[in-house]
Amino acid sequence: MQISFSESGAFYQYVGQLAAQAQDPDATGLSLLAQNNMEYVQGGGQSCRSLIDRIRLLAETQPQYQQVYQVWSDLIGTDLMPPEDPPELVKLNSGACLHQHGNEDIEKLLERLCSYGNRLTYFNTYMHNAWYFSEIQWITLFDSCRNIRHFSIEVAPFASFVFTNPACQALLQLEYLESVKFKEFSSFDQFCPERPLVNLKRIDFTCCDLKRIDWTKFPAVESLKLGFGSYGSLKGIEGCSLLKRLNLTCWKGSDIEYVGSLLTLEILSLKLLKSVKDVSVWLPQLLNLKTLNLSNSTVAKTGSLASLSSLTTINVDNAFSLSLNSLRSIASCLSMSLSEYINRHKVNLGFIPDLTNYTLTQVKEFIFSLGNDLTYLSLKRLIPLNCTRNISDRDIEEICEHCPNLRHFELDLSDQCTSEIFLHLSRLQFLGTLFLEGGKMTTFSSHGGFNRLTHISIEHCITLKEVKSTEGMNALKSCYFGGAPAKEELLSRLNLPSL
């Protein structure tokens, strides 16, 4: 039977309103289930029997769902439903999101979950000392709900639980499992299925004391996160031949060596612990790498990024002595972020190549957290600049001196910034857009500059009370002055409507 868009939309809105009124996690899951099934029915005219059965079961014990069941019955009529879908269709298109109901007894909860059988495809829960499945209960759940595709568990901080090997094996025997996520487990024996899992695409382990993983058993994994946990060794990780996204907290230098063998990687995030010494990020074979994120390392060197011409995004955070001298692909990079990058007490002049050799017109975002470090660079061709650190008048003066071709400028101002910054900024002849936040400026003046400025925004500057001059600002099309007492005067002088 075909359901029209208006009817399915009306039903989904009704279930969504019920979820909001009841503040019931099951209702929220049901509304998502309704939306997914409605789209499926609309597209193919097939049965939503899993949704109907789900509503019927809830209606037997909870009055608010009786209303939903009645609306559904009135909408399409359960007696008009076609025969049940083939088993393989139900497995791939049904879904339910289950959470514990308040102080529900653990045995009753398990019974309720198992009653959904193969209709349960999504399991997401938060565990604490008062609520946790035993090994036998986990096995019972996995034996009853064979079609679980997404499995996620987060354990309360400081709670001590072990996901035993028998329970893990029962999970890994689920034929349609696509993603697993474990967070805050204090102990985890191993993650080694008996046979390769050809459907598992996403693995996420965070704060898990994981003893061993057999990487050869995960040939279909596309996204892998291993954070803040001892995951044994990455030896054999090249067996994940489809891996595109890797988020890794490195505990030892050998981890980097194995990462270099992942030829299909497109997004790589490496957080090197400070206990890791003398690590060389050697990644010459990652020719498909598009995004590289490096953080929290004081000693790492990158001498092999020259060949990574596919890079479009580089983000480096809290890596004071990281050397990018060999980076030759910067001209093709669309986004570069350097935050908390330079140690004020030990400036590394070779932290980035001489940018005068490259054309940066394609760069969308170039962030420096320390404005006065620009004195060590040659940035005459730089066009956009975003300074996220609170900077002073002197910082702005240096930026305007060393980056004369800036066209897009965003600044977070410190409380020491005065009206003098407008004098420095007015000297940027090509400046088209200017965003300022904070500061203690009291007077605005164009100083005869800002001739090409088309948009200006000044936010959170409650001291700006006077307008001296707007001479030369003939190209301005829009402006915003949030929280400035001189807002109306500025708009009037610029002959612009209030925004």
CSV table of C-alpha atoms in Angstrom, one decimal:
chain,number,residue,atom,x,y,z
A,1,MET,CA,0.0,0.0,0.0
A,2,GLN,CA,1.3,3.5,-0.9
A,3,ILE,CA,1.3,6.2,1.8
A,4,SER,CA,1.2,9.8,0.6
A,5,PHE,CA,3.8,12.3,1.7
A,6,SER,CA,1.3,14.4,3.6
A,7,GLU,CA,0.0,11.5,5.5
A,8,SER,CA,3.4,10.1,6.5
A,9,GLY,CA,4.5,13.6,7.5
A,10,ALA,CA,1.5,14.1,9.7
A,11,PHE,CA,2.0,10.8,11.5
A,12,TYR,CA,5.7,11.5,12.0
A,13,GLN,CA,4.9,15.0,13.5
A,14,TYR,CA,2.4,13.4,15.8
A,15,VAL,CA,4.9,10.9,17.1
A,16,GLY,CA,7.5,13.6,17.5
A,17,GLN,CA,5.1,15.7,19.6
A,18,LEU,CA,4.3,12.7,21.7
A,19,ALA,CA,8.0,12.2,22.3
A,20,ALA,CA,8.5,15.8,23.4
A,21,GLN,CA,5.5,15.7,25.8
A,22,ALA,CA,6.4,12.4,27.3
A,23,GLN,CA,10.2,13.0,27.5
A,24,ASP,CA,10.4,9.3,27.0
A,25,PRO,CA,13.6,7.9,25.3
A,26,ASP,CA,11.5,5.1,23.8
A,27,ALA,CA,9.2,7.7,22.2
A,28,THR,CA,12.2,9.5,20.7
A,29,GLY,CA,13.5,6.3,19.2
A,30,LEU,CA,10.0,5.5,18.0
A,31,SER,CA,9.7,8.9,16.2
A,32,LEU,CA,13.0,8.2,14.4
A,33,LEU,CA,11.7,4.7,13.5
A,34,ALA,CA,8.5,6.2,12.2
A,35,GLN,CA,10.4,8.6,10.0
A,36,ASN,CA,12.7,5.9,8.5
A,37,ASN,CA,9.9,3.5,7.8
A,38,MET,CA,7.7,6.2,6.3
A,39,GLU,CA,10.4,7.2,3.9
A,40,TYR,CA,10.8,3.5,3.0
A,41,VAL,CA,7.1,2.9,2.5
A,42,GLN,CA,6.8,6.1,0.4
A,43,GLY,CA,9.7,5.0,-1.8
A,44,GLY,CA,8.7,1.4,-2.4
A,45,GLY,CA,5.1,0.9,-1.2
A,46,GLN,CA,6.3,-1.9,1.1
A,47,SER,CA,5.1,-2.9,4.6
A,48,CYS,CA,6.0,-1.2,7.8
A,49,ARG,CA,5.1,-4.2,9.9
A,50,SER,CA,8.0,-3.7,12.2
A,51,LEU,CA,6.7,-0.3,13.1
A,52,ILE,CA,3.2,-1.5,13.6
A,53,ASP,CA,4.3,-4.3,15.9
A,54,ARG,CA,6.5,-2.0,17.8
A,55,ILE,CA,3.6,0.4,18.5
A,56,ARG,CA,1.3,-2.4,19.4
A,57,LEU,CA,3.6,-3.8,22.0
A,58,LEU,CA,4.0,-0.4,23.6
A,59,ALA,CA,0.3,0.3,23.5
A,60,GLU,CA,-0.3,-2.8,25.6
A,61,THR,CA,1.5,-1.4,28.6
A,62,GLN,CA,1.7,2.4,28.1
A,63,PRO,CA,-1.5,4.5,27.6
A,64,GLN,CA,0.3,7.3,25.5
A,65,TYR,CA,1.2,4.8,22.8
A,66,GLN,CA,-2.4,3.7,22.6
A,67,GLN,CA,-3.1,7.1,21.0
A,68,VAL,CA,-0.3,6.5,18.5
A,69,TYR,CA,-1.6,3.0,17.6
A,70,GLN,CA,-5.1,4.4,17.1
A,71,VAL,CA,-3.8,7.2,14.8
A,72,TRP,CA,-1.8,4.7,12.8
A,73,SER,CA,-4.8,2.4,12.5
A,74,ASP,CA,-7.0,5.3,11.4
A,75,LEU,CA,-4.4,6.4,8.9
A,76,ILE,CA,-3.9,3.3,6.9
A,77,GLY,CA,-5.8,0.5,8.6
A,78,THR,CA,-3.8,-2.5,9.9
A,79,ASP,CA,-6.2,-5.0,8.2
A,80,LEU,CA,-5.1,-3.6,4.8
A,81,MET,CA,-1.4,-4.3,5.4
A,82,PRO,CA,0.2,-6.5,2.7
A,83,PRO,CA,1.9,-9.8,3.7
A,84,GLU,CA,5.0,-9.7,5.9
A,85,ASP,CA,8.2,-8.7,4.1
A,86,PRO,CA,10.8,-11.3,3.3
A,87,PRO,CA,13.2,-11.9,6.2
A,88,GLU,CA,16.1,-10.3,4.5
A,89,LEU,CA,14.1,-7.1,3.9
A,90,VAL,CA,13.1,-6.8,7.5
A,91,LYS,CA,16.7,-7.3,8.6
A,92,LEU,CA,17.9,-4.4,6.6
A,93,ASN,CA,15.1,-1.9,7.0
A,94,SER,CA,13.7,-2.2,10.5
A,95,GLY,CA,15.1,-0.4,13.5
A,96,ALA,CA,14.6,0.6,17.1
A,97,CYS,CA,16.4,2.6,19.7
A,98,LEU,CA,16.3,1.2,23.2
A,99,HIS,CA,17.2,2.7,26.5
A,100,GLN,CA,16.5,1.7,30.1
A,101,HIS,CA,13.2,2.9,31.5
A,102,GLY,CA,14.0,4.7,34.8
A,103,ASN,CA,14.6,2.2,37.6
A,104,GLU,CA,13.4,-0.8,35.5
A,105,ASP,CA,14.6,-4.1,36.9
A,106,ILE,CA,17.6,-5.4,34.9
A,107,GLU,CA,15.8,-8.8,34.2
A,108,LYS,CA,12.7,-7.0,33.0
A,109,LEU,CA,14.8,-4.8,30.8
A,110,LEU,CA,16.5,-7.8,29.3
A,111,GLU,CA,13.1,-9.5,28.7
A,112,ARG,CA,11.8,-6.3,27.1
A,113,LEU,CA,14.8,-6.0,24.8
A,114,CYS,CA,14.7,-9.7,23.8
A,115,SER,CA,11.0,-9.4,23.0
A,116,TYR,CA,11.9,-7.2,20.0
A,117,GLY,CA,13.9,-10.0,18.5
A,118,ASN,CA,15.1,-9.4,15.0
A,119,ARG,CA,13.3,-6.0,14.9
A,120,LEU,CA,16.0,-4.5,17.1
A,121,THR,CA,18.8,-3.2,14.9
A,122,TYR,CA,20.2,-0.3,17.0
A,123,PHE,CA,21.4,-0.6,20.6
A,124,ASN,CA,22.8,2.4,22.5
A,125,THR,CA,23.1,2.5,26.3
A,126,TYR,CA,24.9,4.1,29.2
A,127,MET,CA,26.0,1.8,32.1
A,128,HIS,CA,26.7,2.5,35.7
A,129,ASN,CA,27.4,0.4,38.8
A,130,ALA,CA,23.7,-0.1,39.5
A,131,TRP,CA,22.9,-1.3,36.0
A,132,TYR,CA,25.0,-3.6,34.0
A,133,PHE,CA,24.4,-6.9,32.1
A,134,SER,CA,26.2,-10.0,33.2
A,135,GLU,CA,28.1,-12.2,30.7
A,136,ILE,CA,25.1,-14.5,30.4
A,137,GLN,CA,22.7,-11.6,29.9
A,138,TRP,CA,24.8,-10.2,27.1
A,139,ILE,CA,24.9,-13.5,25.3
A,140,THR,CA,21.1,-13.9,25.8
A,141,LEU,CA,20.5,-10.5,24.2
A,142,PHE,CA,22.7,-11.2,21.2
A,143,ASP,CA,21.2,-14.6,20.7
A,144,SER,CA,17.7,-13.1,20.7
A,145,CYS,CA,18.4,-10.0,18.6
A,146,ARG,CA,20.4,-11.3,15.7
A,147,ASN,CA,19.9,-8.3,13.4
A,148,ILE,CA,21.7,-5.6,15.5
A,149,ARG,CA,23.6,-3.4,13.2
A,150,HIS,CA,24.8,-0.6,15.5
A,151,PHE,CA,26.0,-1.3,19.0
A,152,SER,CA,27.2,1.4,21.3
A,153,ILE,CA,28.0,1.3,25.1
A,154,GLU,CA,29.3,4.1,27.4
A,155,VAL,CA,30.3,3.3,30.9
A,156,ALA,CA,30.1,5.8,33.8
A,157,PRO,CA,33.5,7.2,34.9
A,158,PHE,CA,35.3,5.3,37.5
A,159,ALA,CA,33.0,2.2,37.0
A,160,SER,CA,34.9,-1.1,36.6
A,161,PHE,CA,33.4,-3.4,34.1
A,162,VAL,CA,34.8,-6.2,31.9
A,163,PHE,CA,33.2,-7.1,28.6
A,164,THR,CA,34.3,-10.7,28.7
A,165,ASN,CA,35.5,-12.7,25.7
A,166,PRO,CA,32.4,-14.9,25.5
A,167,ALA,CA,30.2,-11.8,25.5
A,168,CYS,CA,32.4,-10.2,22.9
A,169,GLN,CA,32.3,-13.3,20.7
A,170,ALA,CA,28.5,-13.4,20.9
A,171,LEU,CA,28.5,-9.8,19.7
A,172,LEU,CA,31.0,-10.4,16.9
A,173,GLN,CA,28.8,-13.3,15.6
A,174,LEU,CA,26.1,-10.9,14.6
A,175,GLU,CA,25.9,-11.2,10.9
A,176,TYR,CA,24.7,-7.7,10.1
A,177,LEU,CA,26.9,-5.7,12.6
A,178,GLU,CA,28.0,-2.5,10.9
A,179,SER,CA,29.4,-0.3,13.8
A,180,VAL,CA,30.6,-0.8,17.4
A,181,LYS,CA,31.5,1.8,20.0
A,182,PHE,CA,32.9,1.3,23.4
A,183,LYS,CA,33.7,4.2,25.8
A,184,GLU,CA,35.2,4.2,29.3
A,185,PHE,CA,35.7,0.5,29.7
A,186,SER,CA,38.3,-0.2,32.3
A,187,SER,CA,39.1,-3.7,30.9
A,188,PHE,CA,38.4,-5.4,27.6
A,189,ASP,CA,39.9,-8.8,27.1
A,190,GLN,CA,40.1,-8.9,23.3
A,191,PHE,CA,38.3,-8.0,20.1
A,192,CYS,CA,39.1,-11.0,17.8
A,193,PRO,CA,36.2,-12.5,15.9
A,194,GLU,CA,36.4,-16.2,14.8
A,195,ARG,CA,35.7,-15.2,11.2
A,196,PRO,CA,36.2,-12.0,9.2
A,197,LEU,CA,33.4,-9.5,9.6
A,198,VAL,CA,32.5,-8.3,6.1
A,199,ASN,CA,29.8,-5.8,7.2
A,200,LEU,CA,31.6,-4.0,10.0
A,201,LYS,CA,32.6,-0.5,8.8
A,202,ARG,CA,33.1,1.6,11.9
A,203,ILE,CA,35.0,0.8,15.1
A,204,ASP,CA,35.3,3.3,18.0
A,205,PHE,CA,37.3,2.6,21.2
A,206,THR,CA,37.8,5.4,23.7
A,207,CYS,CA,39.3,5.0,27.2
A,208,CYS,CA,39.3,1.2,26.9
A,209,ASP,CA,42.0,-1.0,28.3
A,210,LEU,CA,42.0,-3.3,25.2
A,211,LYS,CA,44.4,-6.2,25.3
A,212,ARG,CA,44.4,-7.4,21.7
A,213,ILE,CA,42.8,-6.8,18.3
A,214,ASP,CA,43.2,-9.1,15.3
A,215,TRP,CA,43.1,-6.5,12.5
A,216,THR,CA,43.0,-9.1,9.7
A,217,LYS,CA,39.4,-9.9,10.7
A,218,PHE,CA,38.1,-6.5,9.7
A,219,PRO,CA,38.6,-6.1,6.0
A,220,ALA,CA,35.6,-3.8,5.5
A,221,VAL,CA,36.4,-1.2,8.2
A,222,GLU,CA,36.3,2.4,6.8
A,223,SER,CA,36.4,4.4,10.0
A,224,LEU,CA,38.5,3.6,13.0
A,225,LYS,CA,39.0,5.5,16.3
A,226,LEU,CA,41.4,4.3,19.0
A,227,GLY,CA,41.7,7.0,21.7
A,228,PHE,CA,43.2,7.0,25.2
A,229,GLY,CA,43.5,3.3,25.4
A,230,SER,CA,46.1,0.6,25.3
A,231,TYR,CA,45.2,-1.3,22.2
A,232,GLY,CA,48.2,-3.6,22.0
A,233,SER,CA,49.8,-3.2,18.7
A,234,LEU,CA,48.8,-1.9,15.3
A,235,LYS,CA,50.7,-4.7,13.7
A,236,GLY,CA,48.5,-6.1,10.9
A,237,ILE,CA,46.5,-2.9,10.5
A,238,GLU,CA,47.3,-2.9,6.7
A,239,GLY,CA,44.7,-5.8,6.6
A,240,CYS,CA,42.0,-3.0,6.9
A,241,SER,CA,42.4,-2.4,3.2
A,242,LEU,CA,39.4,-0.1,2.9
A,243,LEU,CA,40.2,2.2,5.9
A,244,LYS,CA,39.7,5.9,5.0
A,245,ARG,CA,39.4,7.6,8.3
A,246,LEU,CA,41.7,7.0,11.3
A,247,ASN,CA,41.7,8.8,14.6
A,248,LEU,CA,44.5,7.6,16.7
A,249,THR,CA,46.1,8.4,20.1
A,250,CYS,CA,49.7,7.2,19.8
A,251,TRP,CA,51.2,5.5,22.8
A,252,LYS,CA,54.4,4.5,21.2
A,253,GLY,CA,56.5,5.4,18.2
A,254,SER,CA,55.9,2.1,16.4
A,255,ASP,CA,52.3,3.1,15.9
A,256,ILE,CA,53.3,5.7,13.3
A,257,GLU,CA,55.2,3.1,11.3
A,258,TYR,CA,52.1,1.0,10.9
A,259,VAL,CA,50.0,4.0,9.9
A,260,GLY,CA,52.2,4.7,7.0
A,261,SER,CA,51.1,1.4,5.4
A,262,LEU,CA,47.4,2.4,5.1
A,263,LEU,CA,47.4,3.5,1.5
A,264,THR,CA,43.6,4.2,1.4
A,265,LEU,CA,43.6,6.8,4.2
A,266,GLU,CA,41.9,10.1,3.4
A,267,ILE,CA,41.5,11.6,6.9
A,268,LEU,CA,44.2,11.0,9.6
A,269,SER,CA,44.1,12.4,13.1
A,270,LEU,CA,47.1,11.7,15.3
A,271,LYS,CA,47.4,12.8,18.9
A,272,LEU,CA,50.8,11.9,20.2
A,273,LEU,CA,51.1,11.7,24.0
A,274,LYS,CA,53.9,13.7,25.6
A,275,SER,CA,55.5,10.5,26.8
A,276,VAL,CA,56.1,9.5,23.2
A,277,LYS,CA,59.7,10.6,22.4
A,278,ASP,CA,61.5,11.1,19.1
A,279,VAL,CA,58.6,10.2,16.9
A,280,SER,CA,59.1,10.7,13.1
A,281,VAL,CA,55.8,11.1,11.3
A,282,TRP,CA,56.8,9.4,8.1
A,283,LEU,CA,53.9,9.1,5.7
A,284,PRO,CA,55.3,9.3,2.2
A,285,GLN,CA,53.0,6.5,0.8
A,286,LEU,CA,49.7,8.1,1.9
A,287,LEU,CA,49.0,9.6,-1.6
A,288,ASN,CA,45.3,9.8,-1.0
A,289,LEU,CA,45.5,11.7,2.3
A,290,LYS,CA,43.3,14.8,2.2
A,291,THR,CA,43.1,15.9,5.8
A,292,LEU,CA,45.9,15.7,8.4
A,293,ASN,CA,45.3,16.6,12.1
A,294,LEU,CA,48.3,16.6,14.5
A,295,SER,CA,48.1,17.5,18.2
A,296,ASN,CA,49.7,17.4,21.5
A,297,SER,CA,53.3,16.7,20.6
A,298,THR,CA,56.4,18.6,21.5
A,299,VAL,CA,59.0,16.6,19.6
A,300,ALA,CA,57.4,15.2,16.5
A,301,LYS,CA,59.1,15.9,13.2
A,302,THR,CA,57.4,15.7,9.8
A,303,GLY,CA,60.0,15.3,7.1
A,304,SER,CA,58.0,13.4,4.6
A,305,LEU,CA,55.0,15.6,3.8
A,306,ALA,CA,56.5,17.0,0.7
A,307,SER,CA,55.0,14.2,-1.4
A,308,LEU,CA,51.5,14.5,-0.1
A,309,SER,CA,50.1,16.7,-2.9
A,310,SER,CA,46.6,15.5,-2.2
A,311,LEU,CA,46.4,17.4,1.2
A,312,THR,CA,43.6,20.0,1.3
A,313,THR,CA,43.4,20.5,5.1
A,314,ILE,CA,46.2,20.6,7.7
A,315,ASN,CA,45.4,21.2,11.4
A,316,VAL,CA,48.2,21.4,14.0
A,317,ASP,CA,47.5,22.0,17.6
A,318,ASN,CA,49.8,22.3,20.6
A,319,ALA,CA,52.9,21.0,18.8
A,320,PHE,CA,55.5,23.6,19.6
A,321,SER,CA,58.5,22.3,17.7
A,322,LEU,CA,56.8,20.4,14.9
A,323,SER,CA,58.8,21.1,11.8
A,324,LEU,CA,57.1,21.5,8.4
A,325,ASN,CA,60.1,22.6,6.5
A,326,SER,CA,59.6,20.0,3.8
A,327,LEU,CA,56.0,20.8,3.2
A,328,ARG,CA,55.8,21.6,-0.6
A,329,SER,CA,52.1,20.9,-1.1
A,330,ILE,CA,50.9,24.0,0.8
A,331,ALA,CA,49.9,25.8,-2.4
A,332,SER,CA,47.1,23.2,-2.9
A,333,CYS,CA,46.0,23.3,0.7
A,334,LEU,CA,42.6,24.9,1.1
A,335,SER,CA,42.7,25.1,4.9
A,336,MET,CA,45.5,25.4,7.4
A,337,SER,CA,45.1,25.9,11.1
A,338,LEU,CA,48.1,26.4,13.5
A,339,SER,CA,46.9,26.8,17.1
A,340,GLU,CA,49.0,27.1,20.2
A,341,TYR,CA,51.9,26.5,17.8
A,342,ILE,CA,54.9,28.6,18.8
A,343,ASN,CA,56.5,28.6,22.1
A,344,ARG,CA,57.2,32.2,23.0
A,345,HIS,CA,60.4,31.2,24.8
A,346,LYS,CA,61.8,29.1,22.0
A,347,VAL,CA,60.8,30.3,18.6
A,348,ASN,CA,61.4,27.7,15.9
A,349,LEU,CA,62.1,29.8,12.8
A,350,GLY,CA,61.7,26.7,10.5
A,351,PHE,CA,58.2,25.8,11.6
A,352,ILE,CA,56.8,26.6,8.2
A,353,PRO,CA,58.3,27.1,4.7
A,354,ASP,CA,58.8,30.5,3.2
A,355,LEU,CA,55.3,31.3,1.9
A,356,THR,CA,56.5,33.8,-0.6
A,357,ASN,CA,57.2,30.9,-2.9
A,358,TYR,CA,53.5,29.9,-3.1
A,359,THR,CA,50.3,31.4,-4.3
A,360,LEU,CA,47.7,31.3,-1.5
A,361,THR,CA,44.7,32.6,-3.3
A,362,GLN,CA,42.9,29.2,-2.8
A,363,VAL,CA,43.4,29.2,1.0
A,364,LYS,CA,40.0,29.6,2.7
A,365,GLU,CA,41.3,29.7,6.3
A,366,PHE,CA,44.7,30.4,7.7
A,367,ILE,CA,44.7,30.6,11.5
A,368,PHE,CA,47.5,31.8,13.8
A,369,SER,CA,47.0,31.8,17.5
A,370,LEU,CA,49.9,34.1,18.2
A,371,GLY,CA,49.8,37.2,16.1
A,372,ASN,CA,53.3,38.5,16.8
A,373,ASP,CA,54.9,35.4,15.4
A,374,LEU,CA,54.0,36.7,12.0
A,375,THR,CA,57.2,38.8,12.2
A,376,TYR,CA,59.1,35.6,11.4
A,377,LEU,CA,57.2,34.9,8.3
A,378,SER,CA,57.0,36.4,4.8
A,379,LEU,CA,53.3,36.6,4.2
A,380,LYS,CA,52.9,39.3,1.6
A,381,ARG,CA,50.7,37.1,-0.6
A,382,LEU,CA,48.4,36.0,2.2
A,383,ILE,CA,44.8,37.0,1.5
A,384,PRO,CA,42.6,35.6,4.4
A,385,LEU,CA,43.7,35.6,8.0
A,386,ASN,CA,41.8,34.5,11.2
A,387,CYS,CA,43.5,35.2,14.5
A,388,THR,CA,41.7,33.3,17.2
A,389,ARG,CA,43.9,34.3,20.1
A,390,ASN,CA,43.2,37.6,21.9
A,391,ILE,CA,45.7,40.0,20.4
A,392,SER,CA,46.9,43.5,21.1
A,393,ASP,CA,47.3,46.8,19.2
A,394,ARG,CA,51.0,45.9,18.6
A,395,ASP,CA,50.0,42.5,17.2
A,396,ILE,CA,47.6,44.1,14.7
A,397,GLU,CA,50.2,46.6,13.7
A,398,GLU,CA,52.7,43.8,12.8
A,399,ILE,CA,50.1,41.9,10.9
A,400,CYS,CA,49.1,44.9,8.8
A,401,GLU,CA,52.8,45.5,8.1
A,402,HIS,CA,53.6,42.0,7.1
A,403,CYS,CA,50.3,41.0,5.3
A,404,PRO,CA,49.6,44.1,3.1
A,405,ASN,CA,47.4,42.1,0.7
A,406,LEU,CA,44.8,40.9,3.2
A,407,ARG,CA,41.3,40.9,1.9
A,408,HIS,CA,39.5,38.9,4.7
A,409,PHE,CA,40.4,39.5,8.3
A,410,GLU,CA,38.9,38.1,11.5
A,411,LEU,CA,40.2,39.1,14.9
A,412,ASP,CA,39.5,38.2,18.6
A,413,LEU,CA,40.6,41.4,20.4
A,414,SER,CA,42.1,41.6,23.9
A,415,ASP,CA,41.0,44.1,26.5
A,416,GLN,CA,44.1,46.1,25.7
A,417,CYS,CA,43.0,46.9,22.2
A,418,THR,CA,42.2,50.6,21.7
A,419,SER,CA,40.8,52.8,18.9
A,420,GLU,CA,44.3,52.9,17.4
A,421,ILE,CA,43.6,49.5,15.7
A,422,PHE,CA,41.4,51.3,13.2
A,423,LEU,CA,44.4,53.4,12.0
A,424,HIS,CA,46.4,50.2,11.4
A,425,LEU,CA,43.5,48.4,9.7
A,426,SER,CA,42.8,51.4,7.4
A,427,ARG,CA,46.2,50.9,5.8
A,428,LEU,CA,45.1,47.5,4.3
A,429,GLN,CA,44.3,48.8,0.8
A,430,PHE,CA,42.6,45.6,-0.4
A,431,LEU,CA,40.6,44.7,2.8
A,432,GLY,CA,37.1,43.7,1.8
A,433,THR,CA,35.6,42.1,4.9
A,434,LEU,CA,36.5,42.8,8.5
A,435,PHE,CA,35.2,40.9,11.6
A,436,LEU,CA,36.2,42.2,15.1
A,437,GLU,CA,35.1,40.7,18.5
A,438,GLY,CA,35.9,42.2,21.9
A,439,GLY,CA,38.3,45.0,22.6
A,440,LYS,CA,38.0,48.4,24.4
A,441,MET,CA,37.7,50.8,21.5
A,442,THR,CA,35.9,54.0,22.3
A,443,THR,CA,36.0,55.8,18.9
A,444,PHE,CA,35.6,54.6,15.3
A,445,SER,CA,37.4,56.4,12.5
A,446,SER,CA,38.1,55.3,8.9
A,447,HIS,CA,41.2,57.6,8.8
A,448,GLY,CA,40.4,58.0,5.1
A,449,GLY,CA,40.9,54.3,4.4
A,450,PHE,CA,38.7,51.2,4.1
A,451,ASN,CA,38.0,52.2,0.5
A,452,ARG,CA,37.3,48.6,-0.6
A,453,LEU,CA,35.6,47.4,2.6
A,454,THR,CA,32.2,45.9,1.7
A,455,HIS,CA,31.3,44.4,5.1
A,456,ILE,CA,32.3,45.2,8.7
A,457,SER,CA,31.2,43.5,11.9
A,458,ILE,CA,32.1,44.6,15.4
A,459,GLU,CA,30.7,42.5,18.3
A,460,HIS,CA,30.9,42.6,22.1
A,461,CYS,CA,32.5,46.0,22.2
A,462,ILE,CA,30.4,47.9,24.7
A,463,THR,CA,32.8,50.8,24.9
A,464,LEU,CA,32.4,52.0,21.3
A,465,LYS,CA,30.4,55.3,21.8
A,466,GLU,CA,31.7,57.8,19.2
A,467,VAL,CA,32.1,58.0,15.5
A,468,LYS,CA,34.7,60.5,14.2
A,469,SER,CA,34.9,59.8,10.5
A,470,THR,CA,33.6,57.4,7.9
A,471,GLU,CA,35.3,59.2,5.0
A,472,GLY,CA,36.3,56.9,2.1
A,473,MET,CA,34.0,54.0,3.1
A,474,ASN,CA,32.0,54.3,-0.1
A,475,ALA,CA,32.0,50.6,-1.0
A,476,LEU,CA,30.3,49.4,2.2
A,477,LYS,CA,27.2,47.3,1.6
A,478,SER,CA,26.5,45.8,5.1
A,479,CYS,CA,27.6,46.2,8.7
A,480,TYR,CA,26.8,44.9,12.1
A,481,PHE,CA,27.6,46.5,15.5
A,482,GLY,CA,26.5,44.1,18.3
A,483,GLY,CA,26.3,45.7,21.7
A,484,ALA,CA,27.9,49.0,20.7
A,485,PRO,CA,26.3,52.2,22.1
A,486,ALA,CA,27.3,54.0,18.9
A,487,LYS,CA,25.4,51.5,16.7
A,488,GLU,CA,22.7,53.8,15.5
A,489,GLU,CA,25.1,56.7,14.9
A,490,LEU,CA,27.4,54.5,12.8
A,491,LEU,CA,24.5,53.2,10.7
A,492,SER,CA,23.3,56.7,10.2
A,493,ARG,CA,26.7,58.1,9.2
A,494,LEU,CA,27.2,55.2,6.8
A,495,ASN,CA,23.7,55.6,5.4
A,496,LEU,CA,22.8,52.0,6.0
A,497,PRO,CA,19.6,50.4,7.5
A,498,SER,CA,19.7,48.8,11.0
A,499,LEU,CA,20.4,45.1,10.9
